[in-house]
PDB file of C-alpha atoms in Angstrom:
ATOM      1  CA  MET I   1      15.586   5.165  13.813  1.00  0.00           C
ATOM      2  CA  ARG I   2      13.284   4.838  10.621  1.00  0.00           C
ATOM      3  CA  ASP I   3      15.873   4.900   7.731  1.00  0.00           C
ATOM      4  CA  PHE I   4      13.689   6.442   5.338  1.00  0.00           C
ATOM      5  CA  LEU I   5      16.113   9.502   4.281  1.00  0.00           C
ATOM      6  CA  ILE I   6      18.881   7.267   3.432  1.00  0.00           C
ATOM      7  CA  HIS I   7      17.358   7.364  -0.165  1.00  0.00           C
ATOM      8  CA  LEU I   8      16.531  10.614  -0.481  1.00  0.00           C
ATOM      9  CA  GLU I   9      19.486  11.523  -2.257  1.00  0.00           C
ATOM     10  CA  THR I  10      20.960   8.820  -3.790  1.00  0.00           C
ATOM     11  CA  TYR I  11      19.235   5.629  -5.879  1.00  0.00           C
ATOM     12  CA  PRO I  12      17.219   3.185  -3.875  1.00  0.00           C
ATOM     13  CA  ASN I  13      18.078  -0.009  -6.085  1.00  0.00           C
ATOM     14  CA  ARG I  14      22.117   1.055  -5.231  1.00  0.00           C
ATOM     15  CA  VAL I  15      21.388   0.939  -1.777  1.00  0.00           C
ATOM     16  CA  TYR I  16      19.516  -2.118  -1.697  1.00  0.00           C
ATOM     17  CA  ASP I  17      22.153  -4.255  -3.814  1.00  0.00           C
ATOM     18  CA  TYR I  18      24.625  -2.888  -1.308  1.00  0.00           C
ATOM     19  CA  GLN I  19      22.743  -3.825   1.397  1.00  0.00           C
ATOM     20  CA  LEU I  20      22.149  -7.032   0.174  1.00  0.00           C
ATOM     21  CA  LEU I  21      26.069  -7.622  -0.179  1.00  0.00           C
ATOM     22  CA  THR I  22      26.884  -6.442   3.538  1.00  0.00           C
ATOM     23  CA  LEU I  23      24.142  -9.061   4.696  1.00  0.00           C
ATOM     24  CA  HIS I  24      25.985 -11.652   2.789  1.00  0.00           C
ATOM     25  CA  GLN I  25      29.578 -10.748   3.823  1.00  0.00           C
ATOM     26  CA  ILE I  26      27.758 -10.320   7.486  1.00  0.00           C
ATOM     27  CA  LYS I  27      26.388 -13.649   7.312  1.00  0.00           C
ATOM     28  CA  LYS I  28      29.711 -15.222   5.744  1.00  0.00           C
ATOM     29  CA  ASN I  29      31.816 -13.558   8.193  1.00  0.00           C
ATOM     30  CA  HIS I  30      30.201 -13.489  11.246  1.00  0.00           C
ATOM     31  CA  GLY I  31      27.317 -16.097  11.245  1.00  0.00           C
ATOM     32  CA  TYR I  32      23.881 -16.317  11.303  1.00  0.00           C
ATOM     33  CA  ASP I  33      22.678 -14.826  14.579  1.00  0.00           C
ATOM     34  CA  ALA I  34      24.455 -11.618  13.443  1.00  0.00           C
ATOM     35  CA  TRP I  35      22.951 -11.729   9.976  1.00  0.00           C
ATOM     36  CA  LYS I  36      19.385 -12.473  11.385  1.00  0.00           C
ATOM     37  CA  LEU I  37      20.412  -9.575  13.727  1.00  0.00           C
ATOM     38  CA  THR I  38      21.474  -7.064  10.977  1.00  0.00           C
ATOM     39  CA  LEU I  39      18.338  -8.284   8.785  1.00  0.00           C
ATOM     40  CA  ARG I  40      16.109  -7.723  11.175  1.00  0.00           C
ATOM     41  CA  GLU I  41      17.158  -4.149  12.076  1.00  0.00           C
ATOM     42  CA  LEU I  42      16.919  -3.390   8.062  1.00  0.00           C
ATOM     43  CA  LEU I  43      13.403  -4.857   7.829  1.00  0.00           C
ATOM     44  CA  LYS I  44      12.038  -2.441  10.963  1.00  0.00           C
ATOM     45  CA  THR I  45      14.017   1.130   9.790  1.00  0.00           C
ATOM     46  CA  ASP I  46      14.149   0.341   5.967  1.00  0.00           C
ATOM     47  CA  LEU I  47      10.855   0.589   4.176  1.00  0.00           C
ATOM     48  CA  TRP I  48      12.315   0.439   0.763  1.00  0.00           C
ATOM     49  CA  PHE I  49      14.289  -3.025   1.570  1.00  0.00           C
ATOM     50  CA  LEU I  50      11.146  -4.375   3.936  1.00  0.00           C
ATOM     51  CA  LEU I  51       9.137  -3.907   0.463  1.00  0.00           C
ATOM     52  CA  ARG I  52      11.971  -5.389  -1.963  1.00  0.00           C
ATOM     53  CA  TYR I  53      13.420  -7.984  -0.125  1.00  0.00           C
ATOM     54  CA  ALA I  54      10.234  -9.553   2.088  1.00  0.00           C
ATOM     55  CA  MET I  55       7.218  -8.268   0.330  1.00  0.00           C
ATOM     56  CA  LYS I  56       8.896  -9.073  -3.178  1.00  0.00           C
ATOM     57  CA  GLN I  57       7.364  -5.806  -4.665  1.00  0.00           C
ATOM     58  CA  PHE I  58       9.998  -5.661  -7.575  1.00  0.00           C
ATOM     59  CA  PHE I  59       7.744  -4.173 -10.068  1.00  0.00           C
ATOM     60  CA  MET I  60       7.876  -0.655  -7.901  1.00  0.00           C
ATOM     61  CA  ASP I  61       9.403   2.276  -9.619  1.00  0.00           C
ATOM     62  CA  GLU I  62      12.687   3.333  -8.237  1.00  0.00           C
ATOM     63  CA  VAL I  63      11.759   7.441  -8.909  1.00  0.00           C
ATOM     64  CA  LEU I  64       8.065   7.439  -7.667  1.00  0.00           C
ATOM     65  CA  HIS I  65       7.779   4.831  -4.901  1.00  0.00           C
ATOM     66  CA  GLY I  66      11.573   4.742  -3.708  1.00  0.00           C
ATOM     67  CA  ARG I  67      12.177   8.123  -3.527  1.00  0.00           C
ATOM     68  CA  ILE I  68       9.087  10.562  -4.107  1.00  0.00           C
ATOM     69  CA  LEU I  69       7.000   8.494  -1.766  1.00  0.00           C
ATOM     70  CA  MET I  70       9.654   7.541   0.690  1.00  0.00           C
ATOM     71  CA  ARG I  71      10.481  11.396   1.202  1.00  0.00           C
ATOM     72  CA  HIS I  72       6.594  11.789   1.460  1.00  0.00           C
ATOM     73  CA  TYR I  73       6.567   9.206   4.197  1.00  0.00           C
ATOM     74  CA  ALA I  74       9.644  10.593   5.943  1.00  0.00           C
ATOM     75  CA  LYS I  75       7.965  13.970   6.378  1.00  0.00           C
ATOM     76  CA  ALA I  76       5.424  12.048   8.138  1.00  0.00           C
ATOM     77  CA  ILE I  77       7.857  10.118   9.988  1.00  0.00           C
ATOM     78  CA  TYR I  78      10.389  12.875  11.473  1.00  0.00           C
ATOM     79  CA  LYS I  79       7.992  16.073  11.428  1.00  0.00           C
ATOM     80  CA  ASN I  80       7.292  16.915  15.039  1.00  0.00           C
ATOM     81  CA  ASP I  81      10.327  15.461  16.658  1.00  0.00           C
ATOM     82  CA  GLY I  82       9.820  12.313  15.611  1.00  0.00           C
ATOM     83  CA  VAL I  83       6.253  12.007  16.880  1.00  0.00           C
ATOM     84  CA  GLY I  84       5.031  12.264  13.492  1.00  0.00           C
ATOM     85  CA  CYS I  85       2.266  13.840  11.890  1.00  0.00           C
ATOM     86  CA  ASP I  86      -0.660  13.167   9.687  1.00  0.00           C
ATOM     87  CA  LEU I  87      -0.448  12.345   6.004  1.00  0.00           C
ATOM     88  CA  LEU I  88      -2.242  12.678   2.400  1.00  0.00           C
ATOM     89  CA  THR I  89      -1.189  10.649  -0.327  1.00  0.00           C
ATOM     90  CA  LEU I  90      -2.752  11.349  -3.615  1.00  0.00           C
ATOM     91  CA  LEU I  91      -2.315   9.048  -6.608  1.00  0.00           C
ATOM     92  CA  PRO I  92      -4.171   7.695  -9.324  1.00  0.00           C
ATOM     93  CA  ARG I  93      -5.260   3.894  -9.326  1.00  0.00           C
ATOM     94  CA  ASN I  94      -2.875   1.387 -10.012  1.00  0.00           C
ATOM     95  CA  HIS I  95      -0.004   3.053  -8.751  1.00  0.00           C
ATOM     96  CA  CYS I  96       0.696   0.944  -5.790  1.00  0.00           C
ATOM     97  CA  LYS I  97      -0.454   3.625  -3.469  1.00  0.00           C
ATOM     98  CA  THR I  98      -2.452   0.828  -1.214  1.00  0.00           C
ATOM     99  CA  THR I  99       0.756  -1.838  -1.459  1.00  0.00           C
ATOM    100  CA  PHE I 100       3.282   0.861  -0.140  1.00  0.00           C
ATOM    101  CA  ALA I 101       0.745   1.730   2.524  1.00  0.00           C
ATOM    102  CA  ALA I 102       0.498  -1.843   3.557  1.00  0.00           C
ATOM    103  CA  GLY I 103       4.252  -2.304   3.915  1.00  0.00           C
ATOM    104  CA  PHE I 104       4.391   0.966   6.089  1.00  0.00           C
ATOM    105  CA  ILE I 105       1.512  -0.528   8.254  1.00  0.00           C
ATOM    106  CA  VAL I 106       3.552  -4.074   8.349  1.00  0.00           C
ATOM    107  CA  GLN I 107       6.801  -1.786   9.512  1.00  0.00           C
ATOM    108  CA  GLU I 108       4.752   0.267  12.117  1.00  0.00           C
ATOM    109  CA  ILE I 109       3.890  -3.357  13.872  1.00  0.00           C
ATOM    110  CA  LEU I 110       7.144  -4.909  13.880  1.00  0.00           C
ATOM    111  CA  ASN I 111       8.299  -1.875  15.425  1.00  0.00           C
ATOM    112  CA  ASN I 112       5.569  -1.591  18.013  1.00  0.00           C
ATOM    113  CA  VAL I 113       3.576  -4.690  19.109  1.00  0.00           C
ATOM    114  CA  ASP I 114       1.484  -2.360  21.656  1.00  0.00           C
ATOM    115  CA  ILE I 115       0.274  -0.543  18.310  1.00  0.00           C
ATOM    116  CA  ALA I 116      -3.215  -0.128  17.433  1.00  0.00           C
ATOM    117  CA  ILE I 117      -3.902   0.290  13.835  1.00  0.00           C
ATOM    118  CA  ALA I 118      -7.505   1.040  12.191  1.00  0.00           C
ATOM    119  CA  ILE I 119      -7.995   0.902   8.337  1.00  0.00           C
ATOM    120  CA  VAL I 120     -11.041   2.133   6.563  1.00  0.00           C
ATOM    121  CA  SER I 121     -12.213   1.556   3.020  1.00  0.00           C
ATOM    122  CA  GLY I 122     -15.230   2.920   0.759  1.00  0.00           C
ATOM    123  CA  THR I 123     -16.546  -0.770   0.280  1.00  0.00           C
ATOM    124  CA  GLU I 124     -16.301  -4.213   2.464  1.00  0.00           C
ATOM    125  CA  PRO I 125     -14.369  -5.667  -0.783  1.00  0.00           C
ATOM    126  CA  LEU I 126     -11.857  -3.314  -0.500  1.00  0.00           C
ATOM    127  CA  ALA I 127     -11.399  -3.199   3.238  1.00  0.00           C
ATOM    128  CA  LYS I 128     -10.901  -7.111   3.155  1.00  0.00           C
ATOM    129  CA  ASN I 129      -8.203  -6.673   0.494  1.00  0.00           C
ATOM    130  CA  ILE I 130      -5.841  -4.598   2.386  1.00  0.00           C
ATOM    131  CA  SER I 131      -6.381  -6.284   5.714  1.00  0.00           C
ATOM    132  CA  LYS I 132      -5.599  -9.343   4.186  1.00  0.00           C
ATOM    133  CA  LEU I 133      -2.862  -8.314   2.687  1.00  0.00           C
ATOM    134  CA  VAL I 134      -1.308  -6.926   5.894  1.00  0.00           C
ATOM    135  CA  ALA I 135      -2.292 -10.039   7.754  1.00  0.00           C
ATOM    136  CA  ASP I 136      -1.027 -12.684   5.194  1.00  0.00           C
ATOM    137  CA  THR I 137       2.216 -10.755   5.092  1.00  0.00           C
ATOM    138  CA  LEU I 138       2.727 -11.361   8.853  1.00  0.00           C
ATOM    139  CA  THR I 139       1.551 -14.686   9.068  1.00  0.00           C
ATOM    140  CA  ASP I 140       2.620 -16.235   5.581  1.00  0.00           C
ATOM    141  CA  ASN I 141       6.245 -14.521   4.689  1.00  0.00           C
ATOM    142  CA  ASP I 142       8.819 -16.936   5.356  1.00  0.00           C
ATOM    143  CA  ILE I 143      11.252 -13.867   5.923  1.00  0.00           C
ATOM    144  CA  LEU I 144       9.220 -12.102   8.046  1.00  0.00           C
ATOM    145  CA  GLN I 145       8.341 -15.791  10.352  1.00  0.00           C
ATOM    146  CA  GLU I 146      11.904 -16.321  10.432  1.00  0.00           C
ATOM    147  CA  VAL I 147      12.996 -12.805  11.844  1.00  0.00           C
ATOM    148  CA  PHE I 148      10.318 -11.831  13.767  1.00  0.00           C
ATOM    149  CA  SER I 149       9.055 -15.337  15.405  1.00  0.00           C
ATOM    150  CA  ASP I 150       9.152 -13.921  18.618  1.00  0.00           C
ATOM    151  CA  ILE I 151       6.298 -11.516  17.975  1.00  0.00           C
ATOM    152  CA  LEU I 152       4.595 -12.800  14.931  1.00  0.00           C
ATOM    153  CA  PRO I 153       1.522 -15.491  15.341  1.00  0.00           C
ATOM    154  CA  ASN I 154       2.835 -18.866  14.594  1.00  0.00           C
ATOM    155  CA  ALA I 155       2.507 -22.638  15.747  1.00  0.00           C
ATOM    156  CA  ASN I 156       4.496 -21.720  18.641  1.00  0.00           C
ATOM    157  CA  ASN I 157       3.181 -18.322  19.254  1.00  0.00           C
ATOM    158  CA  PRO I 158      -0.754 -18.479  18.550  1.00  0.00           C
ATOM    159  CA  ALA I 159      -2.917 -15.777  18.301  1.00  0.00           C
ATOM    160  CA  ASN I 160      -6.261 -16.599  19.914  1.00  0.00           C
ATOM    161  CA  ASN I 161      -7.794 -13.623  17.854  1.00  0.00           C
ATOM    162  CA  TRP I 162      -6.570 -13.279  14.489  1.00  0.00           C
ATOM    163  CA  GLY I 163      -9.300 -11.827  12.119  1.00  0.00           C
ATOM    164  CA  ILE I 164     -12.300 -12.282  14.305  1.00  0.00           C
ATOM    165  CA  ARG I 165     -12.818  -8.847  16.125  1.00  0.00           C
ATOM    166  CA  GLY I 166      -9.909  -7.906  14.532  1.00  0.00           C
ATOM    167  CA  TYR I 167      -6.190  -8.811  14.436  1.00  0.00           C
ATOM    168  CA  PHE I 168      -4.832  -8.897  17.915  1.00  0.00           C
ATOM    169  CA  LEU I 169      -1.118 -10.115  17.899  1.00  0.00           C
ATOM    170  CA  PRO I 170      -0.048 -12.639  20.315  1.00  0.00           C
ATOM    171  CA  SER I 171       2.949 -10.825  21.863  1.00  0.00           C
ATOM    172  CA  ARG I 172       1.757  -7.815  22.910  1.00  0.00           C
ATOM    173  CA  THR I 173       3.419  -6.347  26.277  1.00  0.00           C
ATOM    174  CA  SER I 174      -0.069  -4.497  27.283  1.00  0.00           C
ATOM    175  CA  ALA I 175      -3.501  -5.711  27.742  1.00  0.00           C
ATOM    176  CA  ARG I 176      -4.563  -3.624  25.545  1.00  0.00           C
ATOM    177  CA  ALA I 177      -8.572  -4.024  24.210  1.00  0.00           C
ATOM    178  CA  ASP I 178      -7.769  -2.299  20.993  1.00  0.00           C
ATOM    179  CA  PRO I 179      -6.440  -4.814  17.899  1.00  0.00           C
ATOM    180  CA  THR I 180      -3.283  -4.676  16.731  1.00  0.00           C
ATOM    181  CA  LEU I 181      -5.504  -4.256  12.828  1.00  0.00           C
ATOM    182  CA  LYS I 182      -8.918  -3.482  12.644  1.00  0.00           C
ATOM    183  CA  VAL I 183     -10.575  -2.696   9.573  1.00  0.00           C
ATOM    184  CA  GLY I 184     -14.229  -1.197   8.283  1.00  0.00           C
ATOM    185  CA  SER I 185     -15.837   0.084   5.459  1.00  0.00           C
ATOM    186  CA  VAL I 186     -18.275   2.924   4.687  1.00  0.00           C
ATOM    187  CA  THR I 187     -21.406   0.616   5.308  1.00  0.00           C
ATOM    188  CA  SER I 188     -19.638  -1.179   8.103  1.00  0.00           C
ATOM    189  CA  ASN I 189     -19.064  -0.485  11.823  1.00  0.00           C
ATOM    190  CA  ILE I 190     -15.562   1.053  12.790  1.00  0.00           C
ATOM    191  CA  THR I 191     -16.452   2.037  16.364  1.00  0.00           C
ATOM    192  CA  GLY I 192     -15.393   0.019  19.300  1.00  0.00           C
ATOM    193  CA  THR I 193     -11.344   1.064  18.819  1.00  0.00           C
ATOM    194  CA  HIS I 194      -9.079   3.653  19.560  1.00  0.00           C
ATOM    195  CA  PRO I 195      -6.242   3.544  17.011  1.00  0.00           C
ATOM    196  CA  ASP I 196      -2.748   5.273  17.523  1.00  0.00           C
ATOM    197  CA  LEU I 197      -2.862   5.645  13.495  1.00  0.00           C
ATOM    198  CA  LEU I 198      -5.977   5.736  11.276  1.00  0.00           C
ATOM    199  CA  LEU I 199      -5.817   4.735   7.607  1.00  0.00           C
ATOM    200  CA  PHE I 200      -8.400   5.964   4.918  1.00  0.00           C
ATOM    201  CA  ASP I 201      -7.871   3.732   1.742  1.00  0.00           C
ATOM    202  CA  ASP I 202     -10.127   4.666  -1.484  1.00  0.00           C
ATOM    203  CA  ILE I 203     -12.849   6.069   1.115  1.00  0.00           C
ATOM    204  CA  VAL I 204     -14.770   7.484  -1.960  1.00  0.00           C
ATOM    205  CA  PHE I 205     -15.910   5.200  -3.918  1.00  0.00           C
ATOM    206  CA  SER I 206     -18.701   6.285  -5.923  1.00  0.00           C
ATOM    207  CA  THR I 207     -19.721   9.712  -7.295  1.00  0.00           C
ATOM    208  CA  LYS I 208     -23.551   9.520  -6.289  1.00  0.00           C
ATOM    209  CA  ASP I 209     -24.503  11.974  -3.757  1.00  0.00           C
ATOM    210  CA  SER I 210     -26.110   9.558  -1.069  1.00  0.00           C
ATOM    211  CA  ASP I 211     -22.370   7.238  -1.404  1.00  0.00           C
ATOM    212  CA  LEU I 212     -20.458  10.470  -0.968  1.00  0.00           C
ATOM    213  CA  GLU I 213     -22.651  11.922   2.223  1.00  0.00           C
ATOM    214  CA  ALA I 214     -21.985   8.633   3.492  1.00  0.00           C
ATOM    215  CA  SER I 215     -18.369   8.519   2.888  1.00  0.00           C
ATOM    216  CA  GLU I 216     -18.253  11.649   4.437  1.00  0.00           C
ATOM    217  CA  GLN I 217     -20.200  10.749   7.600  1.00  0.00           C
ATOM    218  CA  CYS I 218     -17.838   7.920   7.849  1.00  0.00           C
ATOM    219  CA  PHE I 219     -15.257   9.974   7.377  1.00  0.00           C
ATOM    220  CA  ILE I 220     -16.580  12.013  10.483  1.00  0.00           C
ATOM    221  CA  GLU I 221     -17.398   9.431  12.682  1.00  0.00           C
ATOM    222  CA  ALA I 222     -13.820   7.418  12.252  1.00  0.00           C
ATOM    223  CA  MET I 223     -11.732  10.679  12.954  1.00  0.00           C
ATOM    224  CA  GLY I 224     -13.516  10.740  16.196  1.00  0.00           C
ATOM    225  CA  LEU I 225     -12.140   7.763  17.157  1.00  0.00           C
ATOM    226  CA  LEU I 226      -8.648   9.186  17.024  1.00  0.00           C
ATOM    227  CA  GLY I 227      -6.857  10.436  20.800  1.00  0.00           C
ATOM    228  CA  SER I 228      -4.903  13.586  20.715  1.00  0.00           C
ATOM    229  CA  THR I 229      -1.629  11.819  19.389  1.00  0.00           C
ATOM    230  CA  GLY I 230      -3.294   9.705  16.668  1.00  0.00           C
ATOM    231  CA  ARG I 231      -2.120  10.103  13.033  1.00  0.00           C
ATOM    232  CA  VAL I 232      -4.187  10.023   9.869  1.00  0.00           C
ATOM    233  CA  PHE I 233      -3.005   8.786   6.526  1.00  0.00           C
ATOM    234  CA  ILE I 234      -5.230   9.322   3.767  1.00  0.00           C
TER     235      ILE I 234
END
């Protein structure tokens, strides 16, 4: 079970410190394999732990991100008997909303190698920024590469399509045509994929009437790609 709820009534950083201590004791008393198995489970189930331990996001605020946003995301994960629901997050710029969402996307991929995720941003640079953050975390993060070498792209598990027509995990269990991760912008073409999760990141990038109309049209077209069980994060 995704362990978002552990942080809601406590102090996330205290939980994190306890998790580190527990990992140290497991490695000391039970060996590397037990440590790796426990670490793998923590990274898949605890988003705050993933953000801090693997992605090194130590500057995130314990209250805003560790409790409030975790509670916000928990509602989207556990609603409808665990199927999840759509999510709207409203935060000013420079409050790590994109980084938090990127961590969530990484965790979604670690939990389901067959998932298809599409990200739509207002401009090409914005779209490339979040896709690069997710892709680089999956391929270049030493911790994730050590613990998830069986599913992530690496020298022993190469990805034939990584950044060409989207990002395709090499370890998928189904012959799915939709990429693991695909990105687009208001000015680019996001058609041709049917994502399980659709993320809009700063899709409104200007107050000009023509740009607002373009953002609205892009939103409508992207929403048409979702199936009946697809989720939308904005």
